[in-house]
Coordinates of C-alpha atoms and ligand atoms in Angstrom, one line a residue:
X1 CA 0.3 0.2 0.3
X2 CA 2.9 2.6 1.0
X3 CA 4.6 1.2 -2.2
X4 CA 1.4 2.6 -4.2
X5 CA 1.2 5.5 -2.3
X6 CA 5.2 6.4 -2.6
X7 CA 4.8 5.6 -6.9
X8 CA 1.6 7.1 -7.2
X9 CA 3.6 10.8 -5.9
X10 CA 5.9 10.4 -7.9
X11 CA 3.8 9.9 -11.2
X12 CA 2.4 13.3 -10.0
X13 CA 5.0 14.7 -9.4
X14 CA 6.9 13.3 -12.9
X15 CA 3.8 14.6 -14.5
X16 CA 4.3 18.3 -13.4
X17 CA 7.9 17.9 -14.5
X18 CA 7.0 16.5 -18.2
X19 CA 7.7 20.1 -19.7
X20 CA 11.3 21.1 -18.3
X21 CA 12.8 17.7 -18.2
X22 CA 13.9 14.9 -20.6
X23 CA 11.7 12.3 -20.6
X24 CA 14.5 9.3 -19.8
X25 CA 16.4 10.9 -17.8
X26 CA 13.0 12.4 -15.5
X27 CA 12.4 7.9 -15.7
X28 CA 15.7 6.9 -14.7
X29 CA 15.2 9.1 -11.8
X30 CA 12.1 7.5 -11.5
X31 CA 12.9 4.5 -11.3
X32 CA 15.7 4.9 -9.0
X33 CA 13.8 6.5 -6.4
X34 CA 11.4 3.6 -6.5
X35 CA 14.0 0.8 -5.8
X36 CA 15.4 3.1 -3.0
X37 CA 11.9 2.7 -1.4
X38 CA 12.1 -0.5 -2.3
X39 CA 15.1 -1.7 -0.6
X40 CA 14.4 1.3 2.3
X41 CA 11.1 -0.9 3.1
X42 CA 12.8 -4.4 2.5
X43 CA 15.2 -3.0 4.4
X44 CA 12.7 -1.7 7.5
X45 CA 11.2 -5.1 7.3
X46 CA 14.1 -7.1 7.7
X47 CA 15.2 -5.1 11.2
X48 CA 11.4 -5.6 12.6
X49 CA 11.6 -9.0 11.5
X50 CA 14.6 -9.3 13.4
X51 CA 13.7 -7.8 16.6
X52 CA 10.0 -9.8 16.8
X53 CA 11.7 -12.9 16.1
X54 CA 13.7 -11.8 18.9
X55 CA 11.0 -10.9 21.3
X56 CA 10.0 -14.0 20.4
X57 CA 12.8 -16.3 20.9
X58 CA 13.1 -14.5 24.7
X59 CA 9.3 -14.7 25.3
X60 CA 10.3 -19.2 24.8
X61 CA 13.4 -18.2 26.6
X62 CA 15.7 -19.6 23.8
X63 CA 18.7 -18.0 23.5
X64 CA 19.4 -16.7 20.1
X65 CA 22.6 -14.9 19.7
X66 CA 24.9 -14.5 17.3
X67 CA 28.0 -16.0 17.6
X68 CA 30.4 -13.5 15.4
X69 CA 27.5 -11.7 13.7
X70 CA 29.2 -12.8 10.1
X71 CA 27.5 -13.1 6.7
X72 CA 24.8 -10.2 5.7
X73 CA 21.2 -9.7 6.8
X74 CA 19.5 -12.4 5.1
X75 CA 22.1 -14.4 5.7
X76 CA 21.6 -13.9 9.4
X77 CA 18.0 -13.8 9.2
X78 CA 17.7 -17.9 7.6
X79 CA 20.2 -18.9 10.1
X80 CA 17.6 -17.9 13.5
X81 CA 15.0 -18.7 11.8
X82 CA 16.1 -22.5 11.1
X83 CA 17.8 -22.0 15.0
X84 CA 14.9 -20.9 16.3
X85 CA 13.2 -24.1 14.0
X86 CA 15.0 -26.6 15.4
X87 CA 15.1 -25.0 19.4
X88 CA 11.5 -24.9 19.1
X89 CA 11.4 -29.0 17.7
X90 CA 13.8 -29.6 20.8
X91 CA 11.7 -27.9 22.7
X92 CA 8.5 -29.9 22.0
X93 CA 10.0 -33.4 22.6
X94 CA 11.5 -31.8 25.8
X95 CA 8.0 -30.4 26.5
X96 CA 6.2 -34.2 25.1
X97 CA 8.4 -36.3 27.1
X98 CA 7.9 -34.4 30.6
X99 CA 4.1 -34.6 29.9
X100 CA 4.2 -39.1 29.6
X101 CA 6.8 -39.6 32.2
X102 CA 7.8 -39.4 35.8
X103 CA 10.2 -36.5 36.7
X104 CA 11.0 -39.2 39.9
X105 CA 12.4 -42.0 38.1
X106 CA 12.6 -41.3 34.6
X107 CA 10.1 -44.0 33.7
X108 CA 7.0 -43.7 31.9
X109 CA 3.8 -42.5 33.5
X110 CA 0.5 -43.0 33.7
X111 CA -0.6 -41.3 30.6
X112 CA 1.6 -43.1 28.5
X113 CA 1.0 -46.7 29.7
X114 CA -2.3 -46.7 29.1
X115 CA -1.2 -45.1 25.6
X116 CA 0.6 -48.4 25.3
X117 CA -1.5 -50.1 26.2
X118 CA -4.5 -48.3 23.9
X119 CA -1.9 -49.3 21.4
X120 CA -1.1 -53.2 22.4
X121 CA -4.9 -53.9 22.6
X122 CA -5.7 -52.7 19.6
X123 CA -3.3 -54.8 17.5
X124 CA -3.6 -57.3 19.7
X125 CA -4.4 -60.9 17.5
X126 CA -4.4 -64.1 18.2
X127 CA -0.8 -65.7 17.3
X128 CA 0.7 -62.8 20.2
X129 CA -1.0 -65.0 22.7
X130 CA -2.6 -62.8 25.9
X131 CA -0.6 -59.6 27.1
X132 CA -0.1 -59.0 30.9
X133 CA -0.9 -55.6 33.1
X134 CA 0.6 -55.6 36.4
X135 CA -0.2 -53.2 39.4
X136 CA 2.3 -52.8 41.8
X137 CA 2.2 -51.2 45.1
X138 CA 4.9 -51.2 47.9
X139 CA 4.1 -52.3 51.5
X140 CA 4.3 -49.1 54.3
X141 CA 5.4 -46.5 52.0
X142 CA 3.8 -44.4 54.0
X143 CA 5.2 -44.7 57.3
X144 CA 8.6 -44.5 55.1
X145 CA 7.7 -41.2 54.0
X146 CA 6.6 -39.9 57.3
X147 CA 9.1 -41.4 59.2
X148 CA 11.9 -40.7 57.7
X149 CA 11.3 -37.7 55.6
X150 CA 10.4 -37.8 52.1
X151 CA 14.0 -37.3 50.5
X152 CA 14.8 -40.9 51.8
X153 CA 11.3 -42.0 50.6
X154 CA 12.0 -40.6 46.9
X155 CA 15.2 -42.4 46.9
X156 CA 13.8 -45.7 48.0
X157 CA 11.3 -45.0 45.1
X158 CA 13.9 -44.3 42.6
X159 CA 15.5 -47.8 44.0
X160 CA 12.4 -49.3 43.4
X161 CA 11.8 -48.4 39.5
X162 CA 15.6 -49.6 39.1
X163 CA 14.6 -52.2 40.0
X164 CA 11.5 -52.7 38.5
X165 CA 13.3 -52.3 35.0
X166 CA 16.0 -54.9 35.9
X167 CA 14.1 -58.1 35.1
X168 CA 12.0 -56.3 32.0
X169 CA 12.8 -57.6 28.3
X170 CA 13.3 -54.4 25.4
X171 CA 9.4 -54.9 25.3
X172 CA 8.3 -54.4 28.1
X173 CA 7.2 -51.7 30.2
X174 CA 7.4 -50.3 33.3
X175 CA 5.2 -47.7 34.7
X176 CA 4.8 -45.6 38.1
X177 CA 1.5 -44.6 38.2
X178 CA 2.0 -41.9 41.3
X179 CA 2.5 -42.4 44.8
X180 CA 3.9 -45.8 45.6
X181 CA 2.1 -47.3 42.7
X182 CA 4.2 -48.6 39.6
X183 CA 2.7 -50.8 36.4
X184 CA 3.9 -53.1 34.0
X185 CA 3.1 -54.0 30.7
X186 CA 4.3 -57.2 29.4
X187 CA 3.0 -58.2 25.5
X188 CA 3.1 -61.6 24.5
X189 CA 3.2 -63.1 28.2
X190 CA 1.0 -65.5 29.2
X191 CA 0.3 -67.1 32.6
X192 CA 3.0 -69.5 32.9
X193 CA 5.7 -66.3 32.0
X194 CA 3.7 -63.4 34.4
X195 CA 3.7 -65.8 37.0
X196 CA 8.1 -66.3 37.1
X197 CA 7.7 -62.6 36.2
X198 CA 5.8 -61.9 39.4
X199 CA 8.7 -64.4 41.0
X200 CA 11.0 -62.1 40.0
X201 CA 10.3 -59.6 40.7
X202 CA 9.6 -59.9 44.5
X203 CA 13.0 -61.5 44.8
X204 CA 14.6 -58.3 43.3
X205 CA 12.6 -57.0 46.1
X206 CA 13.8 -58.9 48.5
X207 CA 17.2 -57.1 48.7
X208 CA 17.1 -54.4 51.5
X209 CA 17.6 -51.2 49.8
X210 CA 20.2 -49.2 51.1
X211 CA 19.6 -45.4 51.5
X212 CA 22.4 -43.2 53.2
X213 CA 22.7 -44.9 56.6
X214 CA 19.7 -47.0 56.2
X215 CA 19.0 -50.3 55.1
X216 CA 15.4 -50.6 54.0
X217 CA 13.5 -53.4 52.6
X218 CA 10.5 -52.4 50.0
X219 CA 7.7 -54.8 50.7
X220 CA 5.5 -55.6 47.1
X221 CA 2.2 -56.2 46.1
X222 CA 1.4 -57.2 42.3
X223 CA -2.0 -57.7 40.9
X224 CA -2.2 -59.5 37.6
X225 CA -4.9 -59.0 34.8
X226 CA -4.6 -60.7 31.5
X227 CA -5.5 -60.1 28.0
X228 CA -7.7 -60.8 26.9
X229 CA -9.2 -63.1 28.9
X230 CA -9.5 -60.3 32.0
X231 CA -10.8 -57.4 28.9
X232 CA -9.7 -56.0 26.1
X233 CA -10.4 -52.5 27.7
X234 CA -7.5 -50.7 28.9
X235 CA -9.3 -49.1 31.5
X236 CA -11.2 -52.3 32.5
X237 CA -7.7 -54.0 32.9
X238 CA -5.9 -51.1 34.7
X239 CA -8.8 -51.6 37.3
X240 CA -8.6 -55.5 37.5
X241 CA -5.4 -55.3 37.9
X242 CA -5.9 -52.5 40.6
X243 CA -8.4 -55.4 42.9
X244 CA -6.5 -58.2 42.0
X245 CA -3.6 -56.2 43.9
X246 CA -5.6 -55.4 46.7
X247 CA -6.4 -59.2 47.0
X248 CA -3.1 -60.4 47.3
X249 CA -1.9 -57.3 49.8
X250 CA -5.3 -58.0 52.0
X251 CA -3.7 -61.7 51.7
X252 CA -0.2 -61.1 52.1
X253 CA 0.5 -63.3 49.0
X254 CA 3.0 -61.4 46.7
X255 CA 0.9 -61.2 44.2
X256 CA -2.3 -62.3 42.6
X257 CA -4.1 -62.8 39.0
X258 CA -7.4 -61.2 39.1
X259 CA -10.6 -63.8 39.8
X260 CA -14.1 -61.8 39.8
X261 CA -14.7 -63.0 43.0
X262 CA -12.1 -60.3 44.3
X263 CA -14.7 -57.6 42.5
X264 CA -17.3 -58.8 44.5
X265 CA -15.4 -58.3 47.6
X266 CA -13.9 -55.2 46.7
X267 CA -17.2 -53.9 45.8
X268 CA -19.0 -55.0 49.6
X269 CA -16.0 -53.8 51.2
X270 CA -17.9 -50.6 50.6
X271 CA -20.9 -51.1 53.2
X272 CA -18.5 -53.1 55.4
X273 CA -18.1 -50.2 57.8
X274 CA -21.8 -49.9 58.5
X275 CA -22.6 -53.4 59.1
X276 CA -19.5 -53.3 61.4
X277 CA -21.4 -50.7 63.7
X278 CA -24.1 -52.7 63.4
X279 CA -22.5 -56.0 64.4
X280 CA -20.2 -54.0 67.2
X281 CA -24.4 -53.5 68.5
X282 CA -25.5 -56.6 67.8
X283 CA -22.6 -58.4 69.4
X284 CA -21.6 -60.2 66.1
X285 CA -17.5 -60.6 66.8
X286 CA -15.6 -62.8 68.8
X287 CA -12.7 -63.2 70.1
X288 CA -10.5 -66.2 69.2
X289 CA -7.5 -66.8 71.2
X290 CA -3.3 -68.0 70.3
X291 CA -1.0 -69.9 72.9
X292 CA 2.6 -68.0 73.5
X293 CA 4.6 -70.2 75.3
X294 CA 7.6 -69.8 77.0
X295 CA 10.5 -71.2 74.6
X296 CA 12.5 -72.1 78.0
X297 CA 10.0 -73.8 80.5
X298 CA 6.8 -74.9 77.9
X299 CA 4.9 -73.7 79.5
X300 CA 2.1 -71.1 78.0
X301 CA 2.3 -68.0 79.2
X302 CA -0.3 -66.2 77.4
X303 CA -2.8 -65.9 75.2
X304 CA -3.3 -63.4 73.0
X305 CA -6.6 -61.9 72.1
X306 CA -7.2 -62.0 68.4
X307 CA -10.5 -60.0 67.0
X308 CA -12.7 -62.4 64.5
X309 CA -15.9 -61.5 62.4
X310 CA -18.6 -63.7 61.0
X311 CA -20.4 -61.7 58.8
X312 CA -23.5 -63.2 58.0
X313 CA -23.0 -62.5 53.9
X314 CA -19.3 -62.7 53.1
X315 CA -18.5 -65.1 55.7
X316 CA -15.3 -64.1 57.8
X317 CA -13.8 -60.8 58.0
X318 CA -10.4 -60.7 58.4
X319 CA -9.1 -58.3 61.0
X320 CA -6.9 -56.1 58.6
X321 CA -9.6 -55.9 56.5
X322 CA -12.0 -54.3 59.1
X323 CA -10.0 -52.2 61.4
X324 CA -8.6 -50.1 58.9
X325 CA -12.3 -50.0 58.1
X326 CA -13.4 -49.2 61.6
X327 CA -9.8 -46.6 62.5
X328 CA -11.2 -44.4 59.1
X329 CA -14.7 -44.5 60.2
X330 CA -14.2 -43.9 63.4
X331 CA -15.1 -46.9 65.0
X332 CA -12.0 -48.2 66.7
X333 CA -12.7 -47.0 70.0
X334 CA -15.9 -49.3 70.6
X335 CA -14.7 -51.6 68.8
X336 CA -11.6 -51.9 71.1
X337 CA -13.6 -50.8 74.2
X338 CA -15.5 -54.3 72.6
X339 CA -12.5 -56.6 72.3
X340 CA -11.0 -55.3 76.3
X341 CA -14.1 -56.2 77.9
X342 CA -14.7 -59.2 76.2
X343 CA -11.4 -60.4 76.6
X344 CA -11.5 -59.4 80.4
X345 CA -14.1 -61.1 81.2
X346 CA -12.6 -64.2 79.9
X347 CA -9.3 -64.1 81.7
X348 CA -11.6 -63.5 85.0
X349 CA -13.3 -66.5 84.1
X350 CA -10.4 -68.4 83.5
X351 CA -8.6 -67.3 86.3
X352 CA -12.1 -68.3 88.8
X353 CA -11.6 -71.7 86.8
X354 CA -7.8 -71.5 87.9
X355 CA -6.2 -71.1 84.5
X356 CA -3.1 -69.2 85.4
X357 CA -3.3 -67.2 82.1
X358 CA -2.2 -63.9 81.3
X359 CA -3.6 -61.8 78.3
X360 CA -2.2 -59.8 74.7
X361 CA -4.6 -57.1 73.8
X362 CA -3.6 -55.8 69.8
X363 CA -4.5 -51.9 69.9
X364 CA -4.2 -50.5 66.7
X365 CA -2.5 -47.0 66.1
X366 CA -5.8 -44.5 66.7
X367 CA -6.0 -46.0 69.8
X368 CA -3.4 -45.1 70.7
X369 CA -4.1 -41.3 69.7
X370 CA -7.4 -41.4 71.7
X371 CA -6.6 -39.7 75.4
X372 CA -9.6 -41.3 76.7
X373 CA -8.9 -44.7 76.1
X374 CA -6.7 -45.5 79.7
X375 CA -9.1 -44.3 81.4
X376 CA -11.7 -46.2 80.0
X377 CA -9.5 -49.3 80.2
X378 CA -9.3 -48.9 83.9
X379 CA -13.0 -48.5 84.9
X380 CA -13.2 -52.4 82.6
X381 CA -10.5 -53.8 84.9
X382 CA -12.0 -52.8 87.6
X383 CA -15.4 -53.8 86.7
X384 CA -14.2 -57.6 86.1
X385 CA -11.0 -57.0 88.5
X386 CA -8.7 -58.4 86.5
X387 CA -4.8 -57.1 88.1
X388 CA -3.1 -54.7 85.4
X389 CA 0.0 -56.6 85.8
X390 CA -1.6 -59.6 83.9
X391 CA -2.4 -57.9 81.1
X392 CA 0.1 -57.1 77.9
X393 CA -1.0 -54.7 75.9
X394 CA 0.3 -55.2 72.0
X395 CA 0.9 -51.5 70.0
X396 CA 2.4 -51.9 66.4
X397 CA 5.8 -50.5 65.6
X398 CA 4.8 -48.4 62.8
X399 CA 1.7 -47.0 65.1
X400 CA 4.6 -45.7 67.6
X401 CA 6.4 -44.5 64.3
X402 CA 3.6 -43.1 63.0
X403 CA 3.3 -40.1 65.9
X404 CA 6.5 -41.0 68.3
X405 CA 5.8 -38.2 70.8
X406 CA 1.3 -39.4 71.4
X407 CA 2.5 -43.0 71.1
X408 CA 5.2 -42.0 74.0
X409 CA 3.3 -40.0 76.2
X410 CA 0.4 -42.4 75.9
X411 CA 3.1 -45.3 76.5
X412 CA 4.0 -43.8 79.6
X413 CA 0.9 -43.7 81.3
X414 CA -0.4 -47.1 80.1
X415 CA 3.4 -48.4 82.1
X416 CA 2.3 -46.2 85.4
X417 CA -1.0 -47.9 85.5
X418 CA 0.6 -51.4 85.3
X419 CA 0.2 -52.8 82.0
X420 CA 3.3 -54.8 80.3
X421 CA 3.7 -53.3 77.4
X422 CA 4.9 -54.5 74.0
X423 CA 6.1 -53.6 70.3
X424 CA 4.3 -55.7 67.4
X425 CA 5.6 -56.6 64.3
X426 CA 8.7 -55.5 65.4
X427 CA 11.2 -54.8 62.1
X428 CA 8.3 -53.8 59.9
X429 CA 8.3 -49.6 60.9
X430 CA 11.7 -48.3 60.3
X431 CA 12.4 -48.1 64.0
X432 CA 15.6 -48.9 65.8
X433 CA 16.0 -50.4 69.0
X434 CA 17.5 -47.9 70.8
X435 CA 14.8 -45.0 69.9
X436 CA 12.3 -47.9 71.6
X437 CA 14.6 -48.3 74.8
X438 CA 13.9 -44.8 75.6
X439 CA 9.9 -46.2 75.7
X440 CA 8.4 -47.9 78.9
X441 CA 8.6 -51.7 76.4
X442 CA 9.0 -55.2 78.0
X443 CA 8.9 -56.7 75.0
X444 CA 9.3 -56.8 71.4
X445 CA 8.0 -59.3 69.2
X446 CA 10.2 -60.5 66.0
X447 CA 7.2 -59.6 63.2
X448 CA 6.2 -63.3 61.3
X449 CA 7.8 -62.2 58.3
X450 CA 11.3 -63.1 59.1
X451 CA 10.5 -65.6 61.1
X452 CA 8.4 -67.9 59.3
X453 CA 11.1 -68.7 56.7
X454 CA 14.3 -68.3 58.7
X455 CA 15.2 -71.7 58.3
X456 CA 15.1 -70.9 55.1
X457 CA 16.3 -67.6 54.3
X458 CA 19.9 -66.5 55.5
X459 CA 18.4 -63.2 55.4
X460 CA 15.9 -63.2 58.1
X461 CA 17.8 -65.8 60.5
X462 CA 20.9 -63.1 60.3
X463 CA 17.7 -60.1 61.2
X464 CA 15.9 -63.0 63.8
X465 CA 19.4 -63.6 65.6
X466 CA 20.3 -59.6 65.2
X467 CA 17.0 -58.4 66.8
X468 CA 17.2 -61.1 69.8
X469 CA 21.1 -59.8 70.8
X470 CA 20.1 -56.4 70.6
X471 CA 17.1 -56.9 72.7
X472 CA 18.4 -58.7 74.7
X473 CA 21.4 -56.4 75.5
X474 CA 18.7 -53.5 76.2
X475 CA 17.0 -55.7 78.3
X476 CA 13.8 -56.9 76.6
X477 CA 12.3 -60.1 76.0
X478 CA 11.8 -61.5 72.6
X479 CA 8.9 -62.9 71.4
X480 CA 9.0 -64.9 67.8
X481 CA 5.5 -65.0 66.3
X482 CA 4.9 -66.8 63.0
X483 CA 6.5 -70.3 63.6
X484 CA 5.1 -72.4 61.8
X485 CA 7.7 -75.3 62.3
X486 CA 9.6 -77.7 64.1
X487 CA 12.7 -76.1 62.4
X488 CA 12.1 -72.5 63.2
X489 CA 11.4 -73.5 66.8
X490 CA 14.7 -75.6 66.7
X491 CA 16.7 -72.2 65.8
X492 CA 14.6 -70.2 67.9
X493 CA 15.2 -72.1 70.4
X494 CA 19.8 -72.1 69.9
X495 CA 19.8 -68.4 69.2
X496 CA 17.6 -67.7 72.8
X497 CA 14.2 -66.2 71.8
X498 CA 12.5 -66.4 75.3
X499 CA 8.8 -66.9 73.9
X500 CA 7.5 -68.4 70.7
X501 CA 4.0 -68.1 68.9
X502 CA 2.4 -69.4 65.8
X503 CA 1.0 -72.6 64.0
X504 CA 3.5 -74.4 65.1
X505 CA 2.2 -74.3 68.6
X506 CA -1.2 -73.8 67.7
X507 CA -3.4 -71.8 65.6
X508 CA -6.1 -69.4 67.2
X509 CA -8.6 -70.8 69.7
X510 CA -12.2 -70.1 70.9
X511 CA -12.0 -70.2 74.5
X512 CA -13.4 -73.3 75.0
X513 CA -11.6 -74.7 72.6
X514 CA -8.4 -73.8 74.1
X515 CA -9.2 -74.2 77.7
X516 CA -9.9 -78.0 76.2
X517 CA -6.3 -78.2 74.4
X518 CA -4.5 -77.1 77.6
X519 CA -6.5 -80.0 79.6
X520 CA -6.2 -82.8 76.8
X521 CA -2.9 -84.7 77.1
X522 CA -1.9 -83.8 73.5
X523 CA 0.8 -81.5 75.0
X524 CA 1.9 -84.4 76.8
X525 CA 3.6 -86.1 72.7
X526 CA 4.9 -82.3 72.1
X527 CA 8.8 -81.9 73.9
X528 CA 8.4 -78.5 73.6
X529 CA 5.0 -77.9 75.1
X530 CA 4.1 -78.7 79.0
X531 CA 1.2 -77.3 80.9
X532 CA 0.6 -74.8 82.6
X533 CA 0.4 -75.0 86.5
X534 CA -3.5 -75.3 87.1
X535 CA -3.9 -73.5 90.5
X536 CA -6.5 -76.1 91.3
X537 CA -4.7 -78.6 90.4
X538 CA -7.6 -79.6 87.1
Ligands
C2E601 P1 -0.8 -60.0 65.1 O1 -1.1 -59.3 66.2 O2 0.7 -59.9 64.8 O3 -1.6 -61.4 65.0 C1 -0.7 -62.3 64.9 C2 -1.3 -62.8 63.4 O4 -0.7 -64.0 63.0 C3 -3.0 -63.7 63.8 O5 -3.6 -62.8 62.5 C4 -2.5 -65.1 63.2 O6 -3.9 -65.7 63.2 C5 -1.5 -64.5 62.4 N1 -1.0 -66.0 63.3 C6 -0.4 -66.3 64.0 N2 0.8 -67.2 64.2 C7 0.5 -67.5 62.9 C8 1.5 -68.4 62.0 O7 2.4 -69.2 62.0 N3 1.6 -68.1 60.7 C9 1.0 -67.7 60.2 N4 0.9 -66.5 58.7 N5 -0.3 -66.5 60.8 C10 0.0 -66.4 62.2 P2 -5.4 -62.3 62.5 O8 -5.5 -62.7 63.3 O9 -5.4 -62.5 60.9 O10 -4.9 -60.8 62.6 C11 -3.7 -59.8 61.9 C12 -3.5 -58.6 62.9 O11 -4.8 -57.8 63.0 C13 -3.0 -58.7 63.9 O12 -1.8 -58.8 64.2 C14 -3.5 -56.9 64.8 O13 -2.8 -56.7 64.5 C15 -4.9 -57.2 64.5 N6 -5.6 -57.3 65.1 C16 -6.5 -58.4 65.4 N7 -7.1 -58.8 66.6 C17 -7.4 -57.2 66.7 C18 -7.8 -56.6 68.0 O14 -7.9 -56.8 69.0 N8 -7.1 -55.2 67.9 C19 -6.5 -54.8 66.8 N9 -6.7 -52.9 67.0 N10 -6.0 -54.8 66.2 C20 -6.0 -56.6 65.8
MG602 MG1 -0.1 -58.7 67.8
MG603 MG1 2.3 -59.5 65.1

């Protein structure tokens, strides 16, 4: 437009001058002028293009400084445009990478996993066999974060990611879904190969992970869904692998393949909290008692009260399932008080029948935070005329570590009331014995995950041995949970363990059955158990 205007003006001027100067010279002058204005305008536009390119690059944070401003302006401009293009391409790739990868572990994230899963499901044909999707979740990871800090938690997750990658083939994908959840996609994997891989994952996770001076064990639960058997839709498969994973976690199975009844179970879980309230009120809960044997004398020293809920439709619901629900829904106080009330009544009845026993009761995390609980327990002791030294209160190591200050305050109060205190599931809560020694603790119970296989697994045996030695040096008694075989019993005896509990001695029993077992002659055949001293000589 500007050019036309200049042209028009020059034409008018030319016509004014036509009479006075020769036509040829005028035309040449006109053309010269036209050319000059054209070049000027082009130069101006080039300059403004360079400026807007610079400001564009600056806004994108891409440096475009010219190294040695050689070449003419158009050449430089060309270089700049090409460089800006390259940088923008690289920037786009980086953004795309970020959007599809987890920044902590650099593994593919949920979005990329779902993309690959959908892609695989679309091309899947019968010749390729099945496809396996594994969802994995670390056990007790929250406790690591809460007690040791997020920086340790992050390093643990990075190492878990590395270990998972180490067991995969090139065509497999391992992804971090978020938090402590990982997933694996195994194209062409059948049941057998998937099972073998799950075992491999559990094996690599079994070795302790060293973070600074700490040695952590990242237990993992794996759920598997197979395509096409369990579904051909990516979201459905992921949900089903998730359901299987919860089943594996609940049952301490390591890994589980999806089954339809897992689903029924998870749906019915939702209604459990309201039904639990009714169950407590309607007296539908029950207690079982598991004997603890003194390894030196062979005497049954104590029984642990374990709560049972036989649901009218679902059958037995494991305590590890409904206790967390009770904790989340404010039902834990009535539940704990119900258990303590029944257990103390039973203890009193045994004592009256001349059976000299102590009783061990489990306290949950929430119970520890309940300021009114010690007072309420005191009232129940008085009601059932039970001495506090006959009662051992078991507090899990993880409960103590999740809120150490409250735990210390409540434990001091309970100890001052005369109760014995025991640390349950020791070895799973990332505490140290020297820390626990600052608490008024009388004994520790080594978690069954270290005990049950200690005759086969040298690492477990070393851990149990070191724990027993250290606990004894600190003046604590040691109970081993999960003793399932004679071999483990013998090993524990050699290591000087004080007390044992487990299926080898007996599974949990109803009160009547327990008394019948104690009174039976069964124990005579087993050299490791001698009878209770029955006060009334029964
Ligand atoms: P826990 O206190 O560590 O109880 C021991 C668990 O190990 C019991 O499971 C018992 O049946 C099981 N067990 C005993 N011997 C063996 C063995 O040789 N091998 C194996 N594999 N397992 C064995 P249960 O009854 O399912 O209880 C699970 C957990 O639920 C308990 O672990 C405890 O933390 C919690 N719990 C149970 N009753 C109560 C309760 O009344 N209140 C609270 N707050 N928690 C409870
Ligand atoms: Mg216990
Ligand atoms: Mg335990």
